[in-house]
Coordinates of C-alpha atoms and ligand atoms in Angstrom, one line a residue:
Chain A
X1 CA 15.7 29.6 3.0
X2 CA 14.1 25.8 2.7
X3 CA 11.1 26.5 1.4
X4 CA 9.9 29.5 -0.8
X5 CA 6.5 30.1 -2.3
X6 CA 5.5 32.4 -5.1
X7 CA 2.0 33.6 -5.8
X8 CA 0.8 30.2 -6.3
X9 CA -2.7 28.6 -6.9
X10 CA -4.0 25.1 -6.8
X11 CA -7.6 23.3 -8.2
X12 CA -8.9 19.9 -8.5
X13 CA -9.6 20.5 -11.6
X14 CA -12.8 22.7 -11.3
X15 CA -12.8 25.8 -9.6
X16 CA -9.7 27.1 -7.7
X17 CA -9.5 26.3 -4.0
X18 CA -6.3 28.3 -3.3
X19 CA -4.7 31.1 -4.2
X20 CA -2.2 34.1 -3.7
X21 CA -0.4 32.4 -1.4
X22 CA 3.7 33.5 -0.5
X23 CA 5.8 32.6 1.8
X24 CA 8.7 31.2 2.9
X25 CA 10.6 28.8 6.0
X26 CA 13.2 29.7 7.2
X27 CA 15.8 27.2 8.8
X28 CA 14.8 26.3 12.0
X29 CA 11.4 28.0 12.0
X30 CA 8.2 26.6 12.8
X31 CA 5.1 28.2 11.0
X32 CA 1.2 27.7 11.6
X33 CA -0.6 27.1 8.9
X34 CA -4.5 27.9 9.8
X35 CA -7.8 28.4 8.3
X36 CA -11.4 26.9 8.3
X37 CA -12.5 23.0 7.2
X38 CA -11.9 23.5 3.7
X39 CA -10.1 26.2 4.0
X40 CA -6.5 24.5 1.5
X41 CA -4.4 23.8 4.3
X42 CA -4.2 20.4 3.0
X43 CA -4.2 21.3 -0.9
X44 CA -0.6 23.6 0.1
X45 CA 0.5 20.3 1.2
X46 CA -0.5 18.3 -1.3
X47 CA 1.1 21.0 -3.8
X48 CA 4.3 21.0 -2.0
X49 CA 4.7 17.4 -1.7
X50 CA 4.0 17.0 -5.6
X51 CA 1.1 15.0 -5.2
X52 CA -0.8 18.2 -7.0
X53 CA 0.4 20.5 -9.6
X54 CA 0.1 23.6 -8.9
X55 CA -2.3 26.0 -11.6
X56 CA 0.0 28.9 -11.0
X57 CA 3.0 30.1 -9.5
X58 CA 5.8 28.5 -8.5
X59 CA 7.8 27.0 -5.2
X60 CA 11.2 25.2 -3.7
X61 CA 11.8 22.9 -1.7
X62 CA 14.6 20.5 -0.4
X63 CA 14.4 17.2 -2.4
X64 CA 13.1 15.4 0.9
X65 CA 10.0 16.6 2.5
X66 CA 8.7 14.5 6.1
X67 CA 5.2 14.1 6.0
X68 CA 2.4 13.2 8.3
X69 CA -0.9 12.8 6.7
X70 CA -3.9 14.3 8.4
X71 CA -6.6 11.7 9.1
X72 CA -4.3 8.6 8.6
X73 CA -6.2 6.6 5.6
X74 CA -4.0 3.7 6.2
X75 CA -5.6 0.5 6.5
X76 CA -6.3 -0.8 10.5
X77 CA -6.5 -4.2 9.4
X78 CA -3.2 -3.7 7.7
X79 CA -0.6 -7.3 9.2
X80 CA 2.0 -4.4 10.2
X81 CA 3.3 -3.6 13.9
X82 CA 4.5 0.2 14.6
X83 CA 8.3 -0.5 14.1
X84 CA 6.9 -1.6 10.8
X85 CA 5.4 1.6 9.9
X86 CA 8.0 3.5 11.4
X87 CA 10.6 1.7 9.1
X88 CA 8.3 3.2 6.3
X89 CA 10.2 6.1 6.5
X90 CA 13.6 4.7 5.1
X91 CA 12.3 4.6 1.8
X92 CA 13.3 8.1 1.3
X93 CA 16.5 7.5 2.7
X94 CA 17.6 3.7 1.7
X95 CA 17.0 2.4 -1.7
X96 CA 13.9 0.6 -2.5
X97 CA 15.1 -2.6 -3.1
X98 CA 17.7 -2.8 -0.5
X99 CA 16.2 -5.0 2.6
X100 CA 16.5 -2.7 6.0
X101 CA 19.4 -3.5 7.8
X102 CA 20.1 -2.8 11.6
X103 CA 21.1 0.6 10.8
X104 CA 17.5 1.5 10.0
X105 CA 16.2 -0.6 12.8
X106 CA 17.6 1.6 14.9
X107 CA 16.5 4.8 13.5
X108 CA 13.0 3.5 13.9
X109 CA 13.5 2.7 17.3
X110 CA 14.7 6.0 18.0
X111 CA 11.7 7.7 16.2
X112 CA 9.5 5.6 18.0
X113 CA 11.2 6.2 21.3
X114 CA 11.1 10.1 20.6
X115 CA 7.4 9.9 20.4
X116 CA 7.2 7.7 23.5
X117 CA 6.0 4.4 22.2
X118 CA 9.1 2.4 22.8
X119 CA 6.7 -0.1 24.7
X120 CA 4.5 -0.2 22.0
X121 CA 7.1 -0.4 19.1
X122 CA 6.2 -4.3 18.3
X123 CA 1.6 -3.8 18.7
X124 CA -0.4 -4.5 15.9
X125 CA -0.5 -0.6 14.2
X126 CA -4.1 -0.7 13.5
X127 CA -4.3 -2.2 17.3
X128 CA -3.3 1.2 18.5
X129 CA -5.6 4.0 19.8
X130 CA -6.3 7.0 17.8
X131 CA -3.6 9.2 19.1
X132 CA -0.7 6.4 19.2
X133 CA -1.3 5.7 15.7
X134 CA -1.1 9.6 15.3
X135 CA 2.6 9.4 16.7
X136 CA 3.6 6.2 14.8
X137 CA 3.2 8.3 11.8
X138 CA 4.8 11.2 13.2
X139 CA 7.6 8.6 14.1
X140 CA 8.2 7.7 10.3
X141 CA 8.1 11.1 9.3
X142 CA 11.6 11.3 11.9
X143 CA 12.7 8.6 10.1
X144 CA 12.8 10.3 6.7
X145 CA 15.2 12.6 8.5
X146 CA 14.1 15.3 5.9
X147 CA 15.4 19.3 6.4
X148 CA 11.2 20.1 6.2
X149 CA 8.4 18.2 7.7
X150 CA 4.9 18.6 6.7
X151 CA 2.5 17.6 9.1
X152 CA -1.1 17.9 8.6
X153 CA -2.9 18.2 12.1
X154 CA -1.0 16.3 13.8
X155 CA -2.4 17.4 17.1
X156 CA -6.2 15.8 16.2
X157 CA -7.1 12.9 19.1
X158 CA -3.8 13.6 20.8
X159 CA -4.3 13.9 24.6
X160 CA -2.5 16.6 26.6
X161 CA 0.4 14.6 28.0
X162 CA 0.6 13.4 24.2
X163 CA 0.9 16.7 22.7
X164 CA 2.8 18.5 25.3
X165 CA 5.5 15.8 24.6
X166 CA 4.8 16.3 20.3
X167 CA 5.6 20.3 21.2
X168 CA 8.4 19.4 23.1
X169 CA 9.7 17.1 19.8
X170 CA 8.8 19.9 17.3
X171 CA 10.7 22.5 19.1
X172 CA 14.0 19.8 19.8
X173 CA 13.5 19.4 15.6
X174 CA 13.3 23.1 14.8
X175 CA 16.4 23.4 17.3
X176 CA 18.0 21.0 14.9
X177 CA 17.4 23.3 12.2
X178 CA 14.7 22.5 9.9
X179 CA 11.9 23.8 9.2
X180 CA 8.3 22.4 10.4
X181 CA 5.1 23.7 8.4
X182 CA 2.4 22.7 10.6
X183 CA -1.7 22.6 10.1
X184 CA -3.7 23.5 13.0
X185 CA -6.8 24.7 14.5
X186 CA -5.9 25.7 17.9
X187 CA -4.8 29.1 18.2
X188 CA -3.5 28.9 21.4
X189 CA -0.6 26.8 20.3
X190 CA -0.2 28.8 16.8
X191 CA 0.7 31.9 19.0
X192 CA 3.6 30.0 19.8
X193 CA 5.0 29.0 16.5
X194 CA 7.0 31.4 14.8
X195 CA 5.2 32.3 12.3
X196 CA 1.5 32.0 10.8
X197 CA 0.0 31.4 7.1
X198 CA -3.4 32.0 7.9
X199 CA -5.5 30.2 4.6
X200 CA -9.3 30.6 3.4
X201 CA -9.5 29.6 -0.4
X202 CA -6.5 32.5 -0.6
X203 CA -4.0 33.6 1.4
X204 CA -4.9 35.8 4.3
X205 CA -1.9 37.0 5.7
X206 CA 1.5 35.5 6.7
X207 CA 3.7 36.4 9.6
X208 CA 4.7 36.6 12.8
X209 CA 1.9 35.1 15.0
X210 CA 1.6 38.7 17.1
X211 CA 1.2 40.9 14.8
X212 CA -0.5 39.0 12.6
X213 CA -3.4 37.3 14.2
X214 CA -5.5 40.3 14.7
X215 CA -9.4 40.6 14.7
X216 CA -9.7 41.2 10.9
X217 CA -7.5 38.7 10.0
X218 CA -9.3 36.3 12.1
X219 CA -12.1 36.7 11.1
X220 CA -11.4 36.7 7.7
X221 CA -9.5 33.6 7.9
X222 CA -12.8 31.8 9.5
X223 CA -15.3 33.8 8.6
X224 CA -16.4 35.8 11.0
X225 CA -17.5 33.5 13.9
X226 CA -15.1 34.0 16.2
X227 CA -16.3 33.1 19.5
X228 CA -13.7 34.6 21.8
X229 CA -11.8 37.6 21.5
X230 CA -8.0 37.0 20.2
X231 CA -6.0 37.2 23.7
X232 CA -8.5 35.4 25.9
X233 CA -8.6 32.2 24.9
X234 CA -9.8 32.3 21.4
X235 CA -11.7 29.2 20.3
X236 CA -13.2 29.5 16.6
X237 CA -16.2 27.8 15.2
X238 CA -15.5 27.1 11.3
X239 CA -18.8 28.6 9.7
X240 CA -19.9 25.1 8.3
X241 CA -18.2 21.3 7.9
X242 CA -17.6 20.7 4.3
X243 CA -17.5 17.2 3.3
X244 CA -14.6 16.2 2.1
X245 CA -11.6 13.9 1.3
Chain B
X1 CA 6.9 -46.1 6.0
X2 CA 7.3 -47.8 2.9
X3 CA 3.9 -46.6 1.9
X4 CA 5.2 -43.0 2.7
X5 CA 8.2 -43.2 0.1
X6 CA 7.2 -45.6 -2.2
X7 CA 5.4 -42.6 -4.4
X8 CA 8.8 -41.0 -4.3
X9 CA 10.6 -43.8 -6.1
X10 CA 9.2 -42.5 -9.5
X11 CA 10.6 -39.7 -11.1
X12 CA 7.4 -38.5 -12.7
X13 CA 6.3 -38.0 -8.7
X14 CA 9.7 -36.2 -7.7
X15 CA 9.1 -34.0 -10.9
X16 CA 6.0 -33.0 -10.3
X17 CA 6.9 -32.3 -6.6
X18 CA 9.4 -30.1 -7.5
X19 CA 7.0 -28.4 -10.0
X20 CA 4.6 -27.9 -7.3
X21 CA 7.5 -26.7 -4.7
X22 CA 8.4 -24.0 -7.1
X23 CA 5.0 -22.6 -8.2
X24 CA 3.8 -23.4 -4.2
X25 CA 6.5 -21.1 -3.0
X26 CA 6.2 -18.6 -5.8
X27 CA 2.5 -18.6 -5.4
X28 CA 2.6 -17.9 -1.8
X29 CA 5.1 -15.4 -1.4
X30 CA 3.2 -13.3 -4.2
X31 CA -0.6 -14.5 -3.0
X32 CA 0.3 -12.0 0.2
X33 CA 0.1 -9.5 -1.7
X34 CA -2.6 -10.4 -4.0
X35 CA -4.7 -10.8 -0.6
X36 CA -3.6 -7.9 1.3
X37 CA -4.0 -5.5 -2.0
X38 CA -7.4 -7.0 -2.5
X39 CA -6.6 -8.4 -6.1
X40 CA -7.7 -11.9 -5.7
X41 CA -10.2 -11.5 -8.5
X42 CA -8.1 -9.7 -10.7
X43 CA -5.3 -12.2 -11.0
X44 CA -8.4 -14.8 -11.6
X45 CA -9.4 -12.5 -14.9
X46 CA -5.8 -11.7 -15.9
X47 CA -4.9 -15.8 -15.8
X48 CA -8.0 -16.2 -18.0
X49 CA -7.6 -13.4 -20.3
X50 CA -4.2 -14.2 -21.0
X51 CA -5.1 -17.6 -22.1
X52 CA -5.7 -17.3 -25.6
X53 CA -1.5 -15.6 -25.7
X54 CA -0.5 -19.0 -23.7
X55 CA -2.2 -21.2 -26.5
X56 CA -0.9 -18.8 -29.1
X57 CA 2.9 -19.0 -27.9
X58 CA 2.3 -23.2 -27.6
X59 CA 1.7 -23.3 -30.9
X60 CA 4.1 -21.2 -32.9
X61 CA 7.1 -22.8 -30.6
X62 CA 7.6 -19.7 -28.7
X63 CA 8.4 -19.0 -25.0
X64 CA 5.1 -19.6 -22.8
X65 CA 6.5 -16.1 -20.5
X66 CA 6.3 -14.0 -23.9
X67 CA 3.1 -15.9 -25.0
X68 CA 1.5 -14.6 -21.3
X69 CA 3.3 -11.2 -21.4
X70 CA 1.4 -10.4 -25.5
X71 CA -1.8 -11.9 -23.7
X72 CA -1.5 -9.4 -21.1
X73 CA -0.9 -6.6 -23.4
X74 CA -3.5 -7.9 -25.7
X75 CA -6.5 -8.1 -22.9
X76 CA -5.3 -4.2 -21.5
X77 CA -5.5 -3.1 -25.1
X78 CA -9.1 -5.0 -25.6
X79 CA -9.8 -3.6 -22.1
X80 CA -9.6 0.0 -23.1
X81 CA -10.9 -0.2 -26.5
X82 CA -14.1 -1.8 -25.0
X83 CA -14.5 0.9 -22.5
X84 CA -14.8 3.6 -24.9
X85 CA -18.0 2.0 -26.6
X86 CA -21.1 4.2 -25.2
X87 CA -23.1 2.5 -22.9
X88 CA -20.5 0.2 -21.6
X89 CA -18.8 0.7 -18.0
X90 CA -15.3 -0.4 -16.8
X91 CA -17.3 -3.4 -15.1
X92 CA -18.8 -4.8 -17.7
X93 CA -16.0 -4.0 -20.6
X94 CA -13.7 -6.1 -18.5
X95 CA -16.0 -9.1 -18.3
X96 CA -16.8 -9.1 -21.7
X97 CA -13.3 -8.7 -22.8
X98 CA -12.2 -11.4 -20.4
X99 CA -14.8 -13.9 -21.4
X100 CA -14.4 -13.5 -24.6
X101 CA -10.7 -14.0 -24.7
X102 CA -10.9 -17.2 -22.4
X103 CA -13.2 -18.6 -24.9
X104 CA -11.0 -18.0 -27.9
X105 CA -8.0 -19.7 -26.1
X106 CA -10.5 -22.3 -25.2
X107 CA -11.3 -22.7 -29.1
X108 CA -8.0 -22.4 -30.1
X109 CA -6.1 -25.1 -27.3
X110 CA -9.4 -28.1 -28.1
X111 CA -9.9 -27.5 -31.7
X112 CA -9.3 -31.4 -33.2
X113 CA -6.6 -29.8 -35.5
X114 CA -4.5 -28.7 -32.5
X115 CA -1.4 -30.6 -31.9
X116 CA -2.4 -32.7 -28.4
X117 CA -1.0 -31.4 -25.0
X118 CA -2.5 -28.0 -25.5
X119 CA -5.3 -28.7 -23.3
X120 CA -2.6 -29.1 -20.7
X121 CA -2.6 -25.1 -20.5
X122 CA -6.2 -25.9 -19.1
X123 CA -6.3 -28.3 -16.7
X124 CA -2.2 -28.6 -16.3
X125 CA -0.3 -32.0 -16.3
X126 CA 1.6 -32.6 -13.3
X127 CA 2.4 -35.9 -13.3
X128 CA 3.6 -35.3 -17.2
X129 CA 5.7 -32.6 -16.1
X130 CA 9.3 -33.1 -18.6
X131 CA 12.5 -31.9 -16.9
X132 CA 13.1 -29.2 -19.9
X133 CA 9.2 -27.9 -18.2
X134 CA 11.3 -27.8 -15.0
X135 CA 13.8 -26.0 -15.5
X136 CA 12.0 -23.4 -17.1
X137 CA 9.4 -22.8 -14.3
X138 CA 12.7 -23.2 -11.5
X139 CA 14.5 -20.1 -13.8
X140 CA 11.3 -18.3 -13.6
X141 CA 10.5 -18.8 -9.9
X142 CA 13.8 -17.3 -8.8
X143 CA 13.1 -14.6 -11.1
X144 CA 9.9 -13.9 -9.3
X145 CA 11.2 -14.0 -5.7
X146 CA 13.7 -12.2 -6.3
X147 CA 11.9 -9.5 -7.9
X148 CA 9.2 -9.8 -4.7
X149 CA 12.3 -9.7 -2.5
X150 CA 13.6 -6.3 -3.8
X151 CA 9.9 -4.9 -4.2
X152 CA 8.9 -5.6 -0.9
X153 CA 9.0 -2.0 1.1
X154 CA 7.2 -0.2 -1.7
X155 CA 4.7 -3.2 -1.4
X156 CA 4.5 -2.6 1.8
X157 CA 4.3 1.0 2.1
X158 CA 1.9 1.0 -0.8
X159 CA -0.5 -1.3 0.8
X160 CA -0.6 0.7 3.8
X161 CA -1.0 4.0 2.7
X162 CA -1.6 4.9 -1.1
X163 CA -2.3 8.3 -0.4
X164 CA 0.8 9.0 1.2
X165 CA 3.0 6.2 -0.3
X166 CA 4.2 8.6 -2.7
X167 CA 5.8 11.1 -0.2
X168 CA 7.6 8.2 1.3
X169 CA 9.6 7.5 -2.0
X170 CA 7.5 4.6 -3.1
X171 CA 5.0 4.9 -6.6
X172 CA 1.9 3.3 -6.8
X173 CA 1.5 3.1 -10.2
X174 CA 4.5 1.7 -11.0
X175 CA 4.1 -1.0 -7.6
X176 CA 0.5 -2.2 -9.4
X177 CA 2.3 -2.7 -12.8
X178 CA 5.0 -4.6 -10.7
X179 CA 2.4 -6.6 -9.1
X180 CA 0.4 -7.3 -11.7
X181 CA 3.4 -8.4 -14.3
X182 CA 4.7 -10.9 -10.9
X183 CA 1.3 -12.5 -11.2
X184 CA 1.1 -12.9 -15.0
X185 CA 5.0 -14.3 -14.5
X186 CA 3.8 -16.6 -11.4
X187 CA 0.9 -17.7 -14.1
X188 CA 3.4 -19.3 -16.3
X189 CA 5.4 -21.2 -13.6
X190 CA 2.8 -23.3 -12.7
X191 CA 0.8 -23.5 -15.9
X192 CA 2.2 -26.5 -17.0
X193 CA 1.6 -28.2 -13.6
X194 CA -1.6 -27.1 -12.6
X195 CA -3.3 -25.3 -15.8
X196 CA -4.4 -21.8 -16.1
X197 CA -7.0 -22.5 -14.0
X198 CA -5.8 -24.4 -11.2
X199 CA -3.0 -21.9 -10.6
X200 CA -4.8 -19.6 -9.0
X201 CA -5.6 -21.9 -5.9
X202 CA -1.7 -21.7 -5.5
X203 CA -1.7 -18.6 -5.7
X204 CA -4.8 -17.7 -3.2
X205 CA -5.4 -20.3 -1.0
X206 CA -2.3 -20.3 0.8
X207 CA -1.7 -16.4 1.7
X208 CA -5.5 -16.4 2.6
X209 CA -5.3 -19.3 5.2
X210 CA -2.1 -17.3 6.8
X211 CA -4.0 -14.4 6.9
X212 CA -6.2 -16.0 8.6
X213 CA -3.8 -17.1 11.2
X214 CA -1.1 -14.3 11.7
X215 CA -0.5 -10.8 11.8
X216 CA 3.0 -9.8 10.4
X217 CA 3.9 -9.6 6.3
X218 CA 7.2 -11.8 7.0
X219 CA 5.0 -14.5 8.7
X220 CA 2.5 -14.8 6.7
X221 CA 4.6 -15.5 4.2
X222 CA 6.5 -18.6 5.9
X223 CA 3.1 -19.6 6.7
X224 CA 1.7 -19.7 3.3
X225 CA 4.9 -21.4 2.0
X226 CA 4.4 -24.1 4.6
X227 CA 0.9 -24.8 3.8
X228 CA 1.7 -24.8 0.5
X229 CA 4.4 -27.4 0.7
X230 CA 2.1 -29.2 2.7
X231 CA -0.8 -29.3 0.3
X232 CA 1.4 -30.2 -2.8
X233 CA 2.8 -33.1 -0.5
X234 CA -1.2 -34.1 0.7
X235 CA -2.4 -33.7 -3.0
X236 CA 0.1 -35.6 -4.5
X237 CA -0.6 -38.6 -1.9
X238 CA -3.7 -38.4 -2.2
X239 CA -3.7 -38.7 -5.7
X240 CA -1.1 -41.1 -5.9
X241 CA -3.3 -43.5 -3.5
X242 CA -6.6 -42.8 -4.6
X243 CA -5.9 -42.5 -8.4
X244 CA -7.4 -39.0 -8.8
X245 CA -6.3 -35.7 -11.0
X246 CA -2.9 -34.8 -9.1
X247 CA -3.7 -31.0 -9.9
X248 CA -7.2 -30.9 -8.5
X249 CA -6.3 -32.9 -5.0
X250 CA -3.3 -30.2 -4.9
X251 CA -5.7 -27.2 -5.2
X252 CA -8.6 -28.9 -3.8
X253 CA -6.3 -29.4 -0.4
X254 CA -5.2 -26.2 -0.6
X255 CA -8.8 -24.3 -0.9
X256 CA -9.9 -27.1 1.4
X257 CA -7.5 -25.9 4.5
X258 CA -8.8 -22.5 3.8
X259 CA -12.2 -23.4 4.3
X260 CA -11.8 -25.4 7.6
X261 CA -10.1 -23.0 8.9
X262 CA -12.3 -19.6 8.2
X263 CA -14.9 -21.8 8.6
X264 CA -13.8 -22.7 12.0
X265 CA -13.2 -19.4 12.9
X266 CA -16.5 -18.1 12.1
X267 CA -18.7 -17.3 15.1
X268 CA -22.6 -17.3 14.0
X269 CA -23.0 -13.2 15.5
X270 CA -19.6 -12.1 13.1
X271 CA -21.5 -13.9 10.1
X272 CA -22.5 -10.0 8.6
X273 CA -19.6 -8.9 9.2
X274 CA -17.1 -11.6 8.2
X275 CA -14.5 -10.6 6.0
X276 CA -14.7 -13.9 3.5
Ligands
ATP301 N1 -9.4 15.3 -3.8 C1 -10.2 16.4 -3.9 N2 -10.9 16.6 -5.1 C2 -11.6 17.7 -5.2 N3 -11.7 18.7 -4.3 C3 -11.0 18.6 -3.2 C4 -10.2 17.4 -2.9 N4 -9.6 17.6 -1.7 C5 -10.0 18.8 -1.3 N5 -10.9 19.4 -2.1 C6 -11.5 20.7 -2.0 O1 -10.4 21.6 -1.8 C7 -10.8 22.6 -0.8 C8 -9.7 22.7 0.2 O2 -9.6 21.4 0.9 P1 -8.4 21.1 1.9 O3 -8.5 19.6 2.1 O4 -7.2 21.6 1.4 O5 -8.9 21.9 3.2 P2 -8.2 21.9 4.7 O6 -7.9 23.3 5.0 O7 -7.2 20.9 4.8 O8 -9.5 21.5 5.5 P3 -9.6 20.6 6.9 O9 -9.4 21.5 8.1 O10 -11.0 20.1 6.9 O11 -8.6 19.5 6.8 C9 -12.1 22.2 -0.2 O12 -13.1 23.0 -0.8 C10 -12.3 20.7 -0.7 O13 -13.6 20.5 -1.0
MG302 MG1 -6.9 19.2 5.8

């Protein structure tokens, strides 16, 4: 098991915005994480990562976690090319102080070449569109070369060819044997993870995708406005936008 | 050509050359990162509220670096006390704070009773720069690049991305204190040259004309050491040939490239939306 979670709960402080929530990765398995705007998917991260502490319960996790942040809040007008940002990622790996050698070069390279943007490797980062910058960050999350990556929507303003090609790198990186925890809001492509968390303030239910996203959990998880019945092609309509973050 | 090397011939001009090379450099390598985190005005309190721990250190015979350091301290402690007074915000607690402490230094380096040279902490004296002045400021440059050379991915990552800097390895905290102790440290090398004052052109002006010009960490720093060197040369020169303070033409040149540049760069419809 690489990661394990025990009825755990998480705040900011005022009231609590997640609860009850279980569950564990397996090696090699790649589990949804879904619920509305609002709904924690980023709080679990933000617990796991240690960035939060959590209010109750308790979890492991390898001592190196991958991460891609969900809306990157990096600076655009930041003087860094991609194979810059990519090289970000050694910093779990080499120590801080040690100037990046060609060892790491490569590794970035390679990252950046897995997510298709060998061309693009030596472009201003804040130059890039929406999506490319998207799979820069993906790209130094592969250089952190960590047993369990996080990765906070990293489908959002991806275009098809894009994200057929990120599927195609999450399943070669599950292959490899570790574990991917992955927030999302297109059920489509959670039906094809191995397992779900489905998340609204608590834990709605957790397992494989089939038998667990049924109609009641569905709508429980977003709150009843479920557009399409699960099977067709089930879009969902979170019941309102927080603003957040 | 004579004209060109005749200044050199004196060793007060080579000193002071030197001085300026070490806190140019210094000031320019660490300036990138005052620009790109945004601290520009920050370093300008923390040289003046560290002032009144320069004078101190002058005049008990002790180490300028541990005078700057206790004036550091001092100014955080003042800082926090301040802020806990009702009615007064983090805003106005640091300016009064700051002020306040400038002014004591002030006081205490012009006071009649003072042995003379302290006002040299204020305006600087290059040309009066003594070779024991060197080789303190030389020891203490190295220091600071070398500290800048081994902090320079969790810089880097930091500036990027604070939010997720700490899931890369890096801390921000710890990166700010870092940053914020270079400064203080790059404070001290040029103080004697330039004053506490002065020293902050070194340490602005250069990093914010490269960042004007290029678009890579590494390169802007080259660049910013290279207008450096250039100003300290230009300012020394010109005061050499036209008989005026040798710290203000340095930091006048320096501020003075900046200028022509962004200015040139300026196009009348960006003028809302420059980024100064
Ligand atoms: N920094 C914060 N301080 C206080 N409350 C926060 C903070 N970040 C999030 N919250 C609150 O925590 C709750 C869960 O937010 P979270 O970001 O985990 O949702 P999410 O599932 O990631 O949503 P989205 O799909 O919009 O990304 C929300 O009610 C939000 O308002
Ligand atoms: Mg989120």
């Amino acid at each position: 098991m690489q990661v394990s979670v025990q009825d755990l709960a998480a705040s900011y402080g005022g009231p609590v915005v997640l609860s009850d929530v279980t569950f564990d990765v397996e090696e090699g398995e790649r589990i949804g994480v879904l619920g509305p705007n609002g709904g924690g998917k980023s709080t679990l991260f933000r617990v796991l990562l240690g960035e939060l502490r959590p209010l109750r319960g308790s979890f492991q996790r390898p001592s190196r976690l991958g991460f891609v942040p969900q809306t990157e809040r990096s600076r655009l007008d930041y003087p860094v090319s991609a194979l810059d940002v990519a090289l970000m990622g050694t910093l779990s790996r080499l120590a801080w102080w040690r100037p990046v050698g060609r060892r790491e070069r490569r590794a970035a390279l390679a990252a950046l070449e897995r997510v298709g943007l060998t061309a693009l490797a030596d472009e201003q980062f804040g130059e890039l569109s929406g999506g490319q910058r998207q799979r820069v960050l993906v790209a130094r999350a592969l250089v952190q070369d960590a047993p369990v990556l996080l990765l906070d929507e990293p489908f959002s303003g991806v275009d098809r060819t894009s994200a057929d090609l990120l599927e195609r790198l999450l399943d070669d990186l599950a292959a490899e044997g570790r574990g991917l925890l992955l927030a999302t809001h297109d059920l489509e492509q959670a039906r094809r993870f191995d397992r779900v968390l489905c998340l609204n303030r608590r834990q709605i239910a957790f397992g494989p995708p089939e038998e667990t996203l049924t109609r009641a959990v569905l709508e429980e998880t977003y709150g009843g406005e479920i557009v399409a019945l699960p099977g067709a092609a089930a879009a969902v309509l979170p019941p309102h936008h927080h603003e957040h973050d | 050509m004579h004209a060109l090397l005749e200044p050199w011939s004196h060793p007060f001009m080579q000193r002071a050359l030197l001085e300026l090379l070490f806190v140019g450099v210094v000031g320019a390598v660490l300036g990138c990162w005052i620009v790109l985190y945004e601290l520009a005005y920050s370093a300008e309190s923390l040289a003046h509220a560290l002032f009144p721990g320069l004078v101190a250190a002058a005049l008990l015979g002790l180490p300028l670096l541990l005078g700057a350091a206790g004036g550091v301290l001092g100014a955080a402690a003042a800082i926090a006390l301040t802020t806990r007074l009702p009615g007064i915000g983090r805003d106005v607690a640091v300016a009064i704070v700051v002020t306040t402490l400038f002014g004591l230094g002030v006081l205490l380096a012009l006071t009649p009773s003072s042995p003379p040279g302290l006002d040299g902490l204020l305006f600087g004296d290059l040309l009066g720069v003594t070779r024991g002045d060197l080789a303190a400021s030389g020891a203490l440059a190295a220091l600071c690049l070398a500290a800048l050379a081994a902090l320079h991915r969790p810089l880097l990552a930091t500036g990027f991305d604070r939010g997720s800097a700490p899931s890369l390895g890096a801390r921000p905290l710890l990166v700010d204190l870092a940053l914020l102790a270079l400064v203080a440290a790059a404070i001290v090398v040029g103080v004697q040259g330039l004053g506490n004052l002065l020293v902050l052109a070194a340490l602005i002006g250069p990093a914010a004309t490269a960042r004007l010009l290029v678009r890579r960490v590494p390169r802007m720093m080259l660049l910013a050491t290279v207008v450096a060197v250039v100003c300290a040369l230009g300012g020394l020169y010109l005061s050499y040939y036209a008989d005026v303070a040798a710290g203000a033409a340095v930091a006048g040149s320096t501020v003075g490239v900046y200028l022509v540049l962004a200015l040139a760069r300026l196009r009348p419809w960006r003028l809302s939306a420059s980024r100064g």
